[in-house]
Every structure is written in structure tokens, then in C-alpha cells.
Coordinates of C-alpha atoms in Angstrom, one line a residue:
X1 CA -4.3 -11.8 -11.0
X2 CA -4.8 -8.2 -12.2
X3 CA -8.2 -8.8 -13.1
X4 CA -9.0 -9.9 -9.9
X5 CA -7.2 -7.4 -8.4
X6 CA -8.8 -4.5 -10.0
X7 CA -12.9 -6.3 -9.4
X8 CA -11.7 -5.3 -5.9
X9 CA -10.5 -1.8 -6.9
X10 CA -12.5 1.4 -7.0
X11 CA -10.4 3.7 -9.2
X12 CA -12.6 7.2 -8.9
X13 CA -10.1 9.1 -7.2
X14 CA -6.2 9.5 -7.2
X15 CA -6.0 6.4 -4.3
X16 CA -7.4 3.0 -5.4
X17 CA -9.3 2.2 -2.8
X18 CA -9.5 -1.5 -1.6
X19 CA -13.4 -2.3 -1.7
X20 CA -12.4 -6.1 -1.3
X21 CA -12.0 -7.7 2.4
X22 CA -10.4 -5.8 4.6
X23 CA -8.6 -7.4 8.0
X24 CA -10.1 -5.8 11.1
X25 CA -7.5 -5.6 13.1
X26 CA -4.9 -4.1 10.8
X27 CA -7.1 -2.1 8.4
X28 CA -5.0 -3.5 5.3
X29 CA -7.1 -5.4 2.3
X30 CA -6.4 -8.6 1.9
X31 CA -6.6 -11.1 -1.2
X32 CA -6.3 -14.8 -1.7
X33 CA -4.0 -15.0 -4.4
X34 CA -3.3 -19.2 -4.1
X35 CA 0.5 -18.5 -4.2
X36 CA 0.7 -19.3 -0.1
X37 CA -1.5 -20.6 2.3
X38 CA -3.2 -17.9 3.8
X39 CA -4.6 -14.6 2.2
X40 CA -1.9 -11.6 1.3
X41 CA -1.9 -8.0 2.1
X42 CA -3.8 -6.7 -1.0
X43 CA -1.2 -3.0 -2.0
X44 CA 1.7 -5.5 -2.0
X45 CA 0.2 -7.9 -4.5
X46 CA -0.9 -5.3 -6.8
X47 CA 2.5 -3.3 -6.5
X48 CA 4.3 -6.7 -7.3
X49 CA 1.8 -7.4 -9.5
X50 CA 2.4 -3.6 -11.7
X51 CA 6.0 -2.6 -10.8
X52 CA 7.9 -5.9 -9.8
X53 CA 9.3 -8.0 -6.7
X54 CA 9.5 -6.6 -2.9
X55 CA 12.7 -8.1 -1.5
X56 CA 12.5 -9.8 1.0
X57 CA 14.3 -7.8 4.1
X58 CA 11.9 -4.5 2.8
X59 CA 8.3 -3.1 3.0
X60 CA 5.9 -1.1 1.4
X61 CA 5.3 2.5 2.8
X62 CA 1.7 3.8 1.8
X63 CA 2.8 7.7 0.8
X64 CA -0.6 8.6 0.7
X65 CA -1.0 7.3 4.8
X66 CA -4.4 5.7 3.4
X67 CA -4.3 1.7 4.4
X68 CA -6.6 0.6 2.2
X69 CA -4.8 2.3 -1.1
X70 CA -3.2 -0.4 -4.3
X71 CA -2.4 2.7 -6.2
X72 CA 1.2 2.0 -6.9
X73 CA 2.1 5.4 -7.6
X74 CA 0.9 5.7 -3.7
X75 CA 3.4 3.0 -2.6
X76 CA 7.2 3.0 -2.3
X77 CA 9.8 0.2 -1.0
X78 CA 11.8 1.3 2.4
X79 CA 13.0 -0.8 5.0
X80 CA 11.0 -1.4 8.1
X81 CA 13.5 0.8 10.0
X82 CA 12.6 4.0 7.5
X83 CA 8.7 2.8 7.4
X84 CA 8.3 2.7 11.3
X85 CA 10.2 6.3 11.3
X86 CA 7.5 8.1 8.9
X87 CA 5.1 6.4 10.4
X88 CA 5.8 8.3 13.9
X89 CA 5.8 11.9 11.7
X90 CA 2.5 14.3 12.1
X91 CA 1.6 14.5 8.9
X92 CA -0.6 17.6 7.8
X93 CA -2.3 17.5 5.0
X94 CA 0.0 19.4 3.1
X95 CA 2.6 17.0 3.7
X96 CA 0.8 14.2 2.7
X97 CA -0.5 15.9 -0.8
X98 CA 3.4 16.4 -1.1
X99 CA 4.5 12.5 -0.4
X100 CA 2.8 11.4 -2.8
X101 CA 3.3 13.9 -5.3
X102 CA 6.7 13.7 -4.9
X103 CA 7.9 10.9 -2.7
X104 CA 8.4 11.3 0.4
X105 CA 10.1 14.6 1.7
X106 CA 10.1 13.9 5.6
X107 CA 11.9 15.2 9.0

């Protein structure tokens, strides 16, 4: 899977972008990986595939605020409570250089 992962990954700068397909109406990359029916969002197979398992009840936050980003130094677990919260912040671009530098260090 990692292989196929990283065909689809263009590594030139500190975010891995996603050059593989990306959904239009969410702006997330997606992969068939054959483990479920339907093709899966593309920076939670390669953080599963790198670090280890998402539970169930959580979600990824991209630090970085870039959709299309499987860098999993970029990604971090939270809850869907904590994810929805950042996601309202007005990041500048300090900020974001600081997220994912050091995690996130919001309002």
C-alpha cells in the first residue's frame, strides 16, 4: 500500500501533496485501497498506513490547513468536536507555520 501511496505523492516540499484523484466536492484525495467498498480519504490511509490505527469515534486534523496534504507529520488525531473548533479559527500564516511545527497551539 505504501508504494502505491507514495506513486500518488509529490514529496518536494514540507506537505506531501496528493497528485492522485482528488474528490470535487470535498477537495480531500482519495485512494482505492480494496479494504472496503468504495475509495478512502487518501491522508488517513497513509497516516494509518506510517503511524498506526484512527479509532474509530476520532478524525484527522490537517495542521498544515492544506486538504490535499499525507504528510503525517502534518496530521494529528482530535475528535470531531476539537477538529470542527480549529476549523472555525482565522489562521494567519504565522499560525499555521506554528501548527505544524509544533502542534497545534490555538484560541
Amino acid at each position: 500500500m505504501l508504494d502505491k501511496l507514495l506513486q500518488r505523492t509529490n514529496k518536494t516540499s514540507s506537505c506531501w501533496q496528493w497528485t492522485g484523484y482528488v474528490h470535487p466536492k470535498d477537495g480531500y484525495g482519495r485512494i482505492y485501497t480494496g479494504r472496503k467498498s468504495w475509495d478512502e480519504v487518501a491522508h488517513r490511509v497513509m497516516y494509518e498506513t506510517l503511524v498506526g490505527p484512527i479509532p474509530q469515534d476520532m478524525t484527522i486534523d490537517h495542521l498544515c490547513l492544506n486538504k490535499r496534504c499525507v504528510n503525517p507529520d502534518h496530521l494529528e488525531v482530535v475528535s470531531r468536536a476539537e477538529n470542527s473548533r480549529r476549523a472555525r479559527v482565522n489562521d494567519s500564516k504565522e499560525t499555521r507555520e506554528t501548527r505544524v511545527r509544533n502542534g497545534w497551539r490555538g484560541a
